[in-house]
Amino acid sequence: MAGSKYVNSDNLLVLENLSLGYNKTIYSNINANACAAQTIAVVGANGTGKSTLLRSLCGILPYRSGKIELYGKEIKKYKASQLAQVVSFVPSQSPRAKNFSLFDMLATSCYSRTNWIGKIDRQDSVKIEETLVKVGLEGFGKRDISTLSDGEFQRAAIARSLVQDSHIILLDEPTAFLDIANKITITKLLANIAANEKKTIVFSTHDLQLAIKLCDKIWIMGYNGFIQDTPDRLIEKGAFDKIFKDSLLKFDPNLFTFV
Amino acid sequence: MKAKGKYFTIYSLIIISLSIFITLNLLLGSVLFPVKDIIAAIFGGEAPEYVSNILFSHRIPKAITALLAGAALSVCGLQMQTLFRNPLADPYILGISSGAGLGVAIFVMGFSAFGITLSSSIAANVGIVVAAWLGAFGVTLLILMVSSRLKESISLLIFGIMIASVTGAIISLIQYFSSSAQLKVFVVWTMGSFSGLSPTNIWIMFIVILTGFAMTVFNIKDLNALLLGEAYAKSLGVNLERTRRSILVATTLLAGSVTAFCGPIGFIGIAVPHIARMLFRNADHKVLVPATAILGATIMIIADTISQMPGQPEVLPINTVSALLGVPVILYIIMKSKIT
């Protein structure tokens, strides 16, 4: 792998004075970092720019100013195919093509390493089958992706990132459109991936309880500033009160929720 | 998604019907040829002179043109449908043919005032082709610029209709100031026809379309990545700007040259990719691109056979026939899928 010698690197991903936005600034002064094999949640009110942050981190959106560095190199300097090996993105919802098999969908994840027509080799073919087992979709390879349930499709979307085999996986509200059973399945899957695959996972969520329980670190996009820390210390500092502008909402440190 | 063996059956059926319709296309026309004369003429046997004359100077070039045009327009429609994630995208609906029309109108009726005579001189022929290409390219460029703002299918279609209205208005304005001879050249062009192309024209069209196909084949990998949305494609490492450019150039080469040589031909570009999807049940472009090309050629040769009205001296404009064949398919798609 391109960067395996950095696996213990403390600064896999560094954000320095980052301002998000294209024509106008959406959110500014983000200073944060992510280490190898960490699980990080991004929390914040609707419309603060969680999606924009994640999309900027993987080069889908340009950012206004500041720095995003992966392995000490600014992402603007990465070639598209190199970037794809370091970071992958799971959108909260993707268009689903009809008559496209799950296997073929996962085969597109090998984009940066396949030949000109996109034919995958034996090794990737095995990898896809293994990944299907990992995400609990064993035997689904020939299924038409438009017939998958929302929960199954979200697992398939996570499988794409695993097949892409990037060091960092970014997920935009992975459980937003799911019922409670699927929410738990996806959460368990993410925890599993973080533990066993040594991937750095950054996901946006509104579920604070989940974030506190699951994550090594939380990035709070508060209404008056960005804060990053471990869940315990954030609770101690009372930082969660700064997520919402509404001062009537108080975070209960025992229940892990707003009251 | 079907097994490889099943494709073989579908391909064989398509190729058999393709050969049947090519034969019919050569046999039928204002003069009906006996089969044995055609075989004799093609394989160098004894055939009446009028048969080989009509066959080689008229019917065979026309059939080749129709095959090329059908394949090119369909493959063009397929790429636009994937790029814009819009089941109703095609060069005609999105106004690219109108753009080509405007180019031709400006050339035929506008620039001819500056001394180029249009009596089938080579300059006039090349001029029409280049003008159509430029017009098509201009509109494609415009669509590409606005397509990121027009996310919904309907908005993009309305944009195409508006382009068609604007170019239509400008064309009528030009028509108002042009001579009747120039007007006739233009109106005949808009009706669409596969006949009257010189061997040189056909060669030019063949080479340009072949270039377009070659580019399309190199687009296959990116087209597959685009099936799951642009955000995801970009995170896979697809260079979106380059991909868009490459698809844009391929579609302009394909649609632009067909429109330039044969006039604006509608509805084939939308309908054929959908027929291919229905038959092959696979969204993978490695399957769809060849399937669409060969189906497009087949359907266009059927349209052309109908348009020459066997046994009658009259010929229908190809655009009329393509609309009659294509519109029902498009209506079916609209009824069946929830297009937003």
Coordinates of C-alpha atoms in Angstrom, one line a residue:
Chain A
M1 CA 0.0 0.0 0.0
A2 CA 1.1 3.5 -0.8
G3 CA 1.3 4.8 2.7
S4 CA 1.5 1.8 4.9
K5 CA 4.7 3.0 6.5
Y6 CA 2.6 5.8 8.0
V7 CA 0.1 3.6 9.7
N8 CA 1.2 4.8 13.1
S9 CA 1.4 8.3 12.0
D10 CA -0.3 10.8 14.4
N11 CA -1.2 13.2 11.7
L12 CA -2.8 11.2 8.9
L13 CA -5.2 14.1 8.3
V14 CA -4.5 17.7 9.5
L15 CA -6.9 20.6 9.0
E16 CA -5.3 24.0 9.6
N17 CA -7.3 27.3 9.7
L18 CA -9.6 25.7 7.2
S19 CA -12.4 27.8 5.7
L20 CA -15.2 26.0 3.9
G21 CA -17.2 27.2 0.9
Y22 CA -16.8 28.1 -2.7
N23 CA -18.0 31.6 -3.4
K24 CA -18.6 32.6 0.2
T25 CA -17.3 31.2 3.4
I26 CA -19.7 28.7 5.1
Y27 CA -17.6 27.9 8.1
S28 CA -14.1 29.0 9.1
N29 CA -11.3 28.4 11.5
I30 CA -11.3 24.7 11.6
N31 CA -8.3 23.2 13.3
A32 CA -8.4 19.4 13.7
N33 CA -6.5 16.3 13.1
A34 CA -7.1 12.6 12.7
C35 CA -4.7 9.7 13.4
A36 CA -4.6 6.2 12.0
A37 CA -7.3 3.8 13.0
Q38 CA -9.3 6.5 14.8
T39 CA -13.1 6.8 14.7
I40 CA -14.3 10.4 14.6
A41 CA -17.8 11.9 14.6
V42 CA -18.6 15.3 13.2
V43 CA -21.5 16.8 15.0
G44 CA -23.3 20.1 14.5
A45 CA -26.7 21.7 13.8
N46 CA -28.3 21.3 10.4
G47 CA -26.8 23.6 7.8
T48 CA -23.5 24.3 9.6
G49 CA -21.5 22.5 6.9
K50 CA -20.9 19.0 8.0
S51 CA -21.4 17.7 4.5
T52 CA -19.4 20.4 3.0
L53 CA -16.5 19.6 5.4
L54 CA -16.5 15.9 4.5
R55 CA -16.8 16.7 0.8
S56 CA -13.9 19.1 1.0
L57 CA -11.8 16.5 2.8
C58 CA -12.0 14.1 -0.1
G59 CA -11.5 16.7 -2.8
I60 CA -15.1 16.6 -4.1
L61 CA -15.6 20.3 -3.2
P62 CA -12.9 23.0 -3.3
Y63 CA -12.3 24.9 0.0
R64 CA -11.8 28.6 0.5
S65 CA -8.6 28.9 2.5
G66 CA -6.4 27.2 5.0
K67 CA -5.0 23.7 4.6
I68 CA -6.1 20.2 4.3
E69 CA -3.1 17.8 4.6
L70 CA -3.0 14.1 4.1
Y71 CA 0.3 12.5 5.2
G72 CA 1.7 16.0 5.3
K73 CA 0.9 16.8 1.7
E74 CA -1.9 19.2 0.8
I75 CA -4.8 17.5 -1.0
K76 CA -4.7 20.1 -3.8
K77 CA -1.4 18.5 -4.8
Y78 CA -2.7 15.0 -5.0
K79 CA -3.6 13.5 -8.3
A80 CA -7.2 12.2 -8.4
S81 CA -6.1 8.6 -8.6
Q82 CA -3.6 9.0 -5.7
L83 CA -6.2 10.7 -3.5
A84 CA -8.6 7.9 -4.1
Q85 CA -6.2 5.5 -2.5
V86 CA -6.0 7.6 0.6
V87 CA -9.5 8.8 1.1
S88 CA -13.0 7.5 0.0
F89 CA -16.4 9.0 0.5
V90 CA -19.8 7.4 1.3
P91 CA -22.6 9.9 0.4
S92 CA -25.7 9.8 2.6
Q93 CA -27.7 8.8 -0.5
S94 CA -26.5 7.9 -4.0
P95 CA -28.5 7.5 -7.2
R96 CA -29.1 3.8 -7.9
A97 CA -28.8 2.6 -11.4
K98 CA -31.2 0.0 -12.5
N99 CA -30.0 -3.3 -13.8
F100 CA -26.6 -2.9 -12.2
S101 CA -25.4 -5.8 -10.1
L102 CA -23.9 -5.3 -6.7
F103 CA -20.7 -7.0 -7.8
D104 CA -20.4 -4.6 -10.8
M105 CA -21.0 -1.7 -8.5
L106 CA -18.2 -2.8 -6.2
A107 CA -16.0 -3.4 -9.2
T108 CA -16.2 0.4 -10.0
S109 CA -14.4 1.0 -6.6
C110 CA -11.2 -0.4 -8.2
Y111 CA -11.3 2.5 -10.6
S112 CA -7.9 3.9 -9.7
R113 CA -6.1 0.5 -10.2
T114 CA -7.9 -1.1 -13.1
N115 CA -7.0 -0.9 -16.8
W116 CA -8.4 1.5 -19.4
I117 CA -11.7 -0.3 -19.8
G118 CA -12.1 -1.0 -16.0
K119 CA -11.7 -4.8 -16.0
I120 CA -10.9 -6.0 -12.5
D121 CA -8.3 -8.7 -11.9
R122 CA -8.6 -12.0 -10.0
Q123 CA -7.3 -10.5 -6.7
D124 CA -9.9 -7.7 -6.7
S125 CA -12.6 -10.2 -7.6
V126 CA -11.7 -12.2 -4.5
K127 CA -11.5 -9.0 -2.4
I128 CA -15.0 -8.0 -3.5
E129 CA -16.4 -11.4 -2.4
E130 CA -14.6 -11.2 0.9
T131 CA -15.9 -7.6 1.5
L132 CA -19.5 -8.8 0.8
V133 CA -19.1 -11.3 3.6
K134 CA -17.6 -8.6 5.9
V135 CA -20.6 -6.3 5.5
G136 CA -23.1 -9.1 5.7
L137 CA -24.1 -9.2 2.1
E138 CA -22.8 -12.6 1.3
G139 CA -24.4 -14.1 -1.8
F140 CA -25.8 -10.7 -2.9
G141 CA -23.2 -10.2 -5.6
K142 CA -25.6 -10.8 -8.5
R143 CA -28.5 -8.8 -7.0
D144 CA -29.7 -5.7 -8.9
I145 CA -28.7 -2.7 -6.7
S146 CA -32.0 -1.0 -7.3
T147 CA -33.7 -3.9 -5.5
L148 CA -31.6 -3.6 -2.3
S149 CA -33.3 -2.2 0.8
D150 CA -32.0 1.1 2.2
G151 CA -30.1 -0.7 4.9
E152 CA -28.6 -3.1 2.5
F153 CA -27.6 -0.4 0.1
Q154 CA -25.9 1.6 2.9
R155 CA -23.9 -1.5 3.7
A156 CA -23.1 -1.9 0.0
A157 CA -21.9 1.8 0.0
I158 CA -19.6 1.1 2.9
A159 CA -18.4 -2.1 1.0
R160 CA -17.4 0.2 -1.9
S161 CA -15.0 2.1 0.4
L162 CA -13.6 -1.1 1.7
V163 CA -13.0 -2.4 -1.8
Q164 CA -11.5 1.0 -2.7
D165 CA -9.2 0.3 0.3
S166 CA -8.5 3.9 1.2
H167 CA -6.9 4.6 4.5
I168 CA -9.6 7.1 5.5
I169 CA -13.3 6.5 5.0
L170 CA -15.6 9.5 5.2
L171 CA -19.3 8.9 5.7
D172 CA -22.0 11.6 5.4
E173 CA -24.8 10.8 7.9
P174 CA -24.6 7.0 7.3
T175 CA -27.6 6.3 9.4
A176 CA -29.8 9.3 8.6
F177 CA -32.3 7.5 6.4
L178 CA -32.4 4.2 8.3
D179 CA -34.7 2.6 10.8
I180 CA -33.5 1.7 14.3
A181 CA -32.5 -1.9 13.4
N182 CA -30.5 -0.9 10.4
K183 CA -29.0 2.0 12.4
I184 CA -27.6 -0.5 14.9
T185 CA -26.3 -2.8 12.2
I186 CA -24.5 0.0 10.4
T187 CA -23.0 1.3 13.7
K188 CA -21.7 -2.1 14.6
L189 CA -20.3 -2.5 11.2
L190 CA -18.4 0.8 11.5
A191 CA -17.1 -0.1 14.9
N192 CA -16.0 -3.4 13.4
I193 CA -14.2 -1.8 10.5
A194 CA -12.4 0.6 12.8
A195 CA -11.2 -2.2 15.1
N196 CA -10.3 -4.8 12.5
E197 CA -9.4 -3.0 9.3
K198 CA -7.3 -0.3 11.0
K199 CA -9.2 2.4 8.9
T200 CA -9.6 6.0 10.0
I201 CA -13.4 6.6 10.0
V202 CA -14.8 10.1 9.9
F203 CA -18.6 10.4 9.9
S204 CA -21.2 13.1 10.4
T205 CA -24.1 12.3 12.6
H206 CA -26.9 13.8 14.7
D207 CA -26.8 10.9 17.1
L208 CA -24.7 12.2 20.1
Q209 CA -25.1 9.0 22.1
L210 CA -23.8 7.0 19.3
A211 CA -20.9 9.4 18.8
I212 CA -19.9 9.4 22.5
K213 CA -20.1 5.7 22.8
L214 CA -18.3 4.8 19.5
C215 CA -15.8 7.5 18.8
D216 CA -12.2 8.2 19.9
K217 CA -12.7 11.8 19.1
I218 CA -15.5 14.2 18.2
W219 CA -15.4 17.3 16.0
I220 CA -18.0 19.8 17.1
M221 CA -19.0 22.3 14.5
G222 CA -20.6 24.7 17.1
Y223 CA -22.4 27.9 16.3
N224 CA -19.6 30.0 17.5
G225 CA -16.5 27.9 16.8
F226 CA -15.0 24.5 16.1
I227 CA -13.9 22.2 18.9
Q228 CA -12.2 18.8 18.8
D229 CA -11.5 16.5 21.7
T230 CA -12.2 13.1 23.2
P231 CA -15.9 12.6 24.2
D232 CA -15.0 12.5 28.0
R233 CA -13.2 15.8 27.9
L234 CA -15.9 17.4 25.8
I235 CA -18.5 16.4 28.3
E236 CA -16.3 17.8 31.1
K237 CA -15.9 21.1 29.3
G238 CA -19.6 21.3 28.6
A239 CA -18.7 21.7 24.9
F240 CA -21.9 20.1 23.6
D241 CA -23.9 23.0 24.8
K242 CA -22.2 25.0 22.1
I243 CA -23.7 22.9 19.3
F244 CA -27.0 24.7 19.2
K245 CA -27.6 28.4 19.5
D246 CA -30.8 27.8 21.5
S247 CA -29.7 28.3 25.1
L248 CA -32.8 26.5 26.3
L249 CA -31.2 23.2 25.1
K250 CA -28.9 21.8 27.8
F251 CA -26.8 18.8 27.4
D252 CA -27.3 16.2 30.1
P253 CA -23.8 14.5 30.8
N254 CA -25.4 11.5 32.3
L255 CA -28.0 10.7 29.6
F256 CA -25.7 11.8 26.8
T257 CA -28.5 13.7 25.2
F258 CA -30.2 17.1 25.2
V259 CA -32.9 18.0 27.6
Chain B
M1 CA -26.5 -8.9 -15.2
K2 CA -27.5 -11.8 -17.4
A3 CA -25.1 -14.6 -18.0
K4 CA -22.8 -14.2 -21.0
G5 CA -24.6 -17.0 -22.9
K6 CA -27.9 -15.1 -22.9
Y7 CA -26.3 -12.1 -24.6
F8 CA -25.2 -14.4 -27.4
T9 CA -28.9 -15.2 -28.2
I10 CA -29.9 -11.5 -28.1
Y11 CA -26.9 -10.5 -30.2
S12 CA -27.7 -13.2 -32.8
L13 CA -31.3 -12.1 -33.0
I14 CA -30.3 -8.5 -33.5
I15 CA -27.7 -9.4 -36.1
I16 CA -30.2 -11.6 -38.0
S17 CA -32.8 -8.8 -38.0
L18 CA -30.1 -6.3 -39.0
S19 CA -29.1 -8.4 -42.0
I20 CA -32.8 -9.0 -43.0
F21 CA -33.5 -5.3 -42.9
I22 CA -30.4 -4.4 -44.8
T23 CA -31.4 -6.8 -47.5
L24 CA -34.9 -5.4 -47.5
N25 CA -33.6 -1.9 -47.6
L26 CA -31.5 -2.7 -50.7
L27 CA -34.5 -4.5 -52.4
L28 CA -37.3 -2.1 -51.7
G29 CA -37.5 1.4 -53.1
S30 CA -39.3 3.3 -55.7
V31 CA -38.1 0.5 -58.0
L32 CA -38.4 -3.0 -56.6
F33 CA -35.4 -5.2 -57.5
P34 CA -35.6 -9.0 -57.9
V35 CA -33.4 -10.7 -55.3
K36 CA -31.3 -12.6 -57.9
D37 CA -30.4 -9.4 -59.7
I38 CA -29.1 -7.9 -56.4
I39 CA -27.1 -11.0 -55.6
A40 CA -25.7 -11.0 -59.1
A41 CA -24.8 -7.3 -59.0
I42 CA -23.0 -7.6 -55.6
F43 CA -21.2 -10.8 -56.4
G44 CA -20.2 -9.8 -59.9
G45 CA -22.6 -11.8 -61.9
E46 CA -24.9 -10.8 -64.8
A47 CA -27.3 -8.1 -63.7
P48 CA -29.2 -5.5 -65.6
E49 CA -27.2 -2.3 -65.7
Y50 CA -29.9 -0.2 -64.1
V51 CA -29.9 -2.5 -61.1
S52 CA -26.1 -2.2 -60.4
N53 CA -26.3 1.6 -61.2
I54 CA -29.0 2.3 -58.6
L55 CA -27.5 -0.1 -56.2
F56 CA -24.0 1.2 -56.1
S57 CA -24.6 4.9 -56.7
H58 CA -27.7 5.2 -54.5
R59 CA -28.9 2.4 -52.3
I60 CA -25.7 1.0 -50.9
P61 CA -24.3 4.5 -49.9
K62 CA -27.7 5.4 -48.4
A63 CA -27.8 2.2 -46.4
I64 CA -24.3 2.7 -45.1
T65 CA -25.1 6.3 -44.1
A66 CA -28.3 5.1 -42.3
L67 CA -26.3 2.4 -40.4
L68 CA -23.6 4.9 -39.3
A69 CA -26.2 7.6 -38.3
G70 CA -28.3 5.2 -36.3
A71 CA -25.3 3.8 -34.4
A72 CA -23.8 7.2 -33.8
L73 CA -27.0 9.0 -32.6
S74 CA -27.8 6.1 -30.2
V75 CA -24.4 5.9 -28.7
C76 CA -24.4 9.6 -28.3
G77 CA -27.8 9.5 -26.5
L78 CA -26.5 6.7 -24.2
Q79 CA -23.5 8.8 -23.1
M80 CA -25.6 11.9 -22.5
Q81 CA -28.2 10.0 -20.5
T82 CA -25.4 8.7 -18.2
L83 CA -23.5 12.0 -18.0
F84 CA -26.6 14.0 -17.1
R85 CA -28.2 11.1 -15.2
N86 CA -31.3 11.9 -17.2
P87 CA -33.3 9.3 -19.0
L88 CA -34.6 11.8 -21.6
A89 CA -31.3 13.3 -22.6
D90 CA -30.3 13.1 -26.3
P91 CA -28.7 15.4 -28.8
Y92 CA -32.1 16.3 -30.3
I93 CA -34.0 17.1 -27.1
L94 CA -31.2 19.0 -25.5
G95 CA -31.1 21.3 -28.4
I96 CA -27.7 20.2 -29.9
S97 CA -29.3 19.4 -33.2
S98 CA -30.9 22.9 -33.1
G99 CA -27.5 24.3 -32.5
A100 CA -26.2 22.5 -35.6
G101 CA -29.3 23.8 -37.5
L102 CA -28.4 27.3 -36.5
G103 CA -24.9 26.8 -37.7
V104 CA -26.1 25.5 -41.1
A105 CA -28.7 28.3 -41.4
I106 CA -26.1 31.0 -40.8
F107 CA -23.7 29.3 -43.3
V108 CA -26.3 28.5 -46.0
M109 CA -28.3 31.7 -45.8
G110 CA -26.0 34.1 -44.1
F111 CA -22.5 33.6 -45.4
S112 CA -23.5 32.6 -48.9
A113 CA -24.1 36.2 -49.4
F114 CA -20.4 36.7 -49.3
G115 CA -19.7 34.9 -52.5
I116 CA -19.6 31.1 -51.9
T117 CA -22.0 29.5 -54.4
L118 CA -23.9 26.6 -53.1
S119 CA -24.3 24.5 -56.2
S120 CA -23.0 21.3 -54.6
S121 CA -19.4 22.6 -54.6
I122 CA -17.0 21.0 -52.2
A123 CA -16.6 24.3 -50.4
A124 CA -20.3 24.4 -49.7
N125 CA -20.4 20.8 -48.5
V126 CA -17.5 21.2 -46.2
G127 CA -18.9 24.5 -45.0
I128 CA -22.2 22.9 -44.0
V129 CA -20.5 20.2 -42.1
V130 CA -18.2 22.5 -40.3
A131 CA -21.0 25.0 -39.5
A132 CA -23.1 22.2 -38.1
W133 CA -20.2 20.9 -35.9
L134 CA -19.6 24.4 -34.6
G135 CA -23.3 24.9 -33.8
A136 CA -23.5 21.5 -32.1
F137 CA -20.4 22.1 -30.1
G138 CA -21.6 25.5 -29.0
V139 CA -24.8 24.2 -27.6
T140 CA -23.1 21.2 -25.9
L141 CA -20.7 23.6 -24.3
L142 CA -23.6 25.7 -23.1
I143 CA -25.5 22.7 -21.7
L144 CA -22.3 21.5 -19.9
M145 CA -22.0 25.0 -18.3
V146 CA -25.5 25.0 -17.0
S147 CA -26.0 21.3 -16.2
S148 CA -24.5 21.6 -12.7
R149 CA -27.2 24.2 -11.9
L150 CA -30.0 22.3 -13.5
K151 CA -30.1 19.1 -11.4
E152 CA -33.6 18.0 -12.2
S153 CA -34.4 16.2 -15.5
I154 CA -37.2 18.6 -16.3
S155 CA -35.2 21.7 -15.9
L156 CA -32.5 20.4 -18.3
L157 CA -35.2 19.4 -20.8
I158 CA -36.9 22.9 -20.5
F159 CA -33.4 24.4 -21.2
G160 CA -33.1 22.3 -24.3
I161 CA -36.6 23.3 -25.5
M162 CA -35.7 27.0 -24.9
I163 CA -32.4 26.5 -26.9
A164 CA -34.5 25.1 -29.7
S165 CA -37.0 28.0 -29.5
V166 CA -34.2 30.6 -29.5
T167 CA -32.3 29.0 -32.4
G168 CA -35.7 28.6 -34.2
A169 CA -36.4 32.3 -33.8
I170 CA -32.9 33.3 -35.1
I171 CA -33.3 30.9 -38.0
S172 CA -36.7 32.4 -39.0
L173 CA -35.1 35.8 -38.9
I174 CA -32.3 34.7 -41.2
Q175 CA -34.9 33.0 -43.4
Y176 CA -36.8 36.2 -43.7
F177 CA -33.8 37.9 -45.3
S178 CA -32.6 35.1 -47.5
S179 CA -33.4 34.2 -51.1
S180 CA -35.7 31.4 -52.0
A181 CA -32.9 29.3 -53.5
Q182 CA -30.9 29.5 -50.2
L183 CA -34.1 28.8 -48.2
K184 CA -34.7 25.7 -50.2
V185 CA -31.2 24.3 -49.5
F186 CA -31.8 24.8 -45.8
V187 CA -35.3 23.4 -45.7
V188 CA -34.3 20.3 -47.5
W189 CA -31.4 19.9 -45.0
T190 CA -33.8 20.2 -42.0
M191 CA -36.0 17.4 -43.4
G192 CA -33.2 14.9 -42.9
S193 CA -32.1 12.4 -45.5
F194 CA -29.5 9.7 -45.9
S195 CA -29.3 10.0 -49.7
G196 CA -27.3 12.3 -51.8
L197 CA -24.0 11.8 -49.9
S198 CA -21.0 11.5 -52.2
P199 CA -18.5 8.7 -51.5
T200 CA -16.1 11.4 -50.1
N201 CA -18.9 12.6 -47.8
I202 CA -19.5 9.1 -46.6
W203 CA -15.8 8.6 -46.0
I204 CA -15.5 11.8 -44.0
M205 CA -18.6 10.8 -41.9
F206 CA -17.3 7.3 -41.4
I207 CA -13.9 8.5 -40.2
V208 CA -15.3 11.1 -37.8
I209 CA -17.9 8.7 -36.4
L210 CA -15.2 6.0 -36.0
T211 CA -13.2 8.6 -34.0
G212 CA -16.3 9.3 -31.9
F213 CA -16.8 5.6 -31.3
A214 CA -13.1 5.1 -30.3
M215 CA -13.4 7.9 -27.8
T216 CA -16.7 6.4 -26.5
V217 CA -14.9 3.1 -25.8
F218 CA -12.3 4.9 -23.8
N219 CA -15.2 6.6 -21.9
I220 CA -16.7 3.3 -20.8
K221 CA -14.9 3.1 -17.5
D222 CA -15.8 6.6 -16.5
L223 CA -19.4 6.2 -17.6
N224 CA -19.7 3.2 -15.3
A225 CA -18.3 5.2 -12.4
L226 CA -20.8 8.0 -13.2
L227 CA -23.7 5.6 -12.8
L228 CA -23.5 6.0 -9.0
G229 CA -23.4 9.8 -8.9
E230 CA -20.8 12.5 -9.4
A231 CA -19.8 12.8 -5.8
Y232 CA -19.0 9.1 -5.6
A233 CA -17.3 9.1 -9.0
K234 CA -15.0 11.9 -7.8
S235 CA -14.1 10.1 -4.7
L236 CA -13.2 7.1 -6.8
G237 CA -10.5 9.2 -8.5
V238 CA -12.5 10.1 -11.6
N239 CA -11.2 13.4 -13.1
L240 CA -14.7 14.8 -13.6
E241 CA -13.6 17.8 -15.7
R242 CA -11.6 15.6 -18.1
T243 CA -14.4 13.0 -18.2
R244 CA -17.0 15.6 -19.1
R245 CA -14.8 17.1 -21.7
S246 CA -14.1 13.7 -23.3
I247 CA -17.8 12.8 -23.4
L248 CA -18.6 16.2 -24.8
V249 CA -16.1 15.9 -27.6
A250 CA -17.3 12.3 -28.4
T251 CA -20.9 13.3 -28.5
T252 CA -20.2 16.4 -30.6
L253 CA -18.3 14.3 -33.1
L254 CA -21.0 11.7 -33.3
A255 CA -24.2 13.9 -33.2
G256 CA -22.6 16.8 -35.0
S257 CA -21.5 14.9 -38.0
V258 CA -24.7 13.0 -38.4
T259 CA -26.7 16.2 -38.2
A260 CA -24.3 17.9 -40.6
F261 CA -24.6 15.3 -43.3
C262 CA -28.2 13.9 -42.7
G263 CA -30.0 16.8 -41.1
P264 CA -31.5 16.8 -37.6
I265 CA -32.9 13.4 -36.7
G266 CA -34.8 13.1 -33.5
F267 CA -35.9 10.5 -31.0
I268 CA -33.6 7.7 -32.0
G269 CA -31.0 8.9 -29.6
I270 CA -33.4 8.7 -26.6
A271 CA -35.2 5.5 -27.6
V272 CA -32.5 3.1 -28.6
P273 CA -30.4 3.2 -25.3
H274 CA -33.7 2.4 -23.4
I275 CA -34.5 -0.5 -25.8
A276 CA -30.9 -1.8 -25.3
R277 CA -31.4 -1.6 -21.5
M278 CA -34.7 -3.5 -21.7
L279 CA -33.2 -6.2 -23.9
F280 CA -29.9 -6.7 -22.1
R281 CA -30.9 -5.8 -18.5
N282 CA -27.5 -4.6 -17.7
A283 CA -26.4 -1.0 -17.0
D284 CA -22.7 -1.8 -17.5
H285 CA -21.5 0.3 -20.4
K286 CA -19.1 -2.5 -21.5
V287 CA -22.4 -4.3 -22.5
L288 CA -24.5 -1.2 -23.4
V289 CA -22.2 0.6 -25.7
P290 CA -21.9 -2.1 -28.4
A291 CA -25.5 -3.2 -27.8
T292 CA -26.7 0.4 -28.4
A293 CA -24.6 0.9 -31.5
I294 CA -25.8 -2.2 -33.2
L295 CA -29.4 -1.7 -32.2
G296 CA -29.3 1.9 -33.3
A297 CA -28.0 0.8 -36.7
T298 CA -30.8 -1.8 -37.0
I299 CA -33.6 0.6 -36.0
M300 CA -32.3 3.3 -38.3
I301 CA -32.2 1.0 -41.3
I302 CA -35.8 0.0 -40.5
A303 CA -36.8 3.7 -40.4
D304 CA -35.1 4.3 -43.7
T305 CA -36.8 1.3 -45.3
I306 CA -40.1 2.7 -44.2
S307 CA -39.2 6.2 -45.3
Q308 CA -38.5 5.2 -48.9
M309 CA -42.1 4.0 -49.2
P310 CA -41.6 0.8 -51.2
G311 CA -43.1 1.0 -54.7
Q312 CA -43.9 4.7 -54.4
P313 CA -42.0 7.5 -56.1
E314 CA -42.3 9.7 -53.0
V315 CA -39.9 9.6 -50.1
L316 CA -40.9 10.5 -46.5
P317 CA -38.5 12.8 -44.5
I318 CA -36.5 10.5 -42.2
N319 CA -37.4 12.7 -39.2
T320 CA -41.1 11.9 -39.6
V321 CA -40.4 8.1 -39.5
S322 CA -38.0 8.4 -36.6
A323 CA -40.5 10.3 -34.6
L324 CA -43.3 7.8 -35.3
L325 CA -40.9 5.0 -34.2
G326 CA -39.2 6.8 -31.3
V327 CA -42.0 8.7 -29.6
P328 CA -44.0 5.7 -28.4
V329 CA -40.9 4.3 -26.7
I330 CA -40.2 7.7 -25.0
L331 CA -43.9 7.9 -23.8
Y332 CA -43.6 4.4 -22.4
I333 CA -40.4 5.5 -20.5
I334 CA -42.2 8.6 -19.1
M335 CA -45.2 6.6 -18.0
K336 CA -43.2 3.8 -16.5
S337 CA -40.4 5.7 -14.6
K338 CA -41.0 8.4 -12.1
I339 CA -39.0 11.2 -13.7
T340 CA -38.5 14.2 -11.5

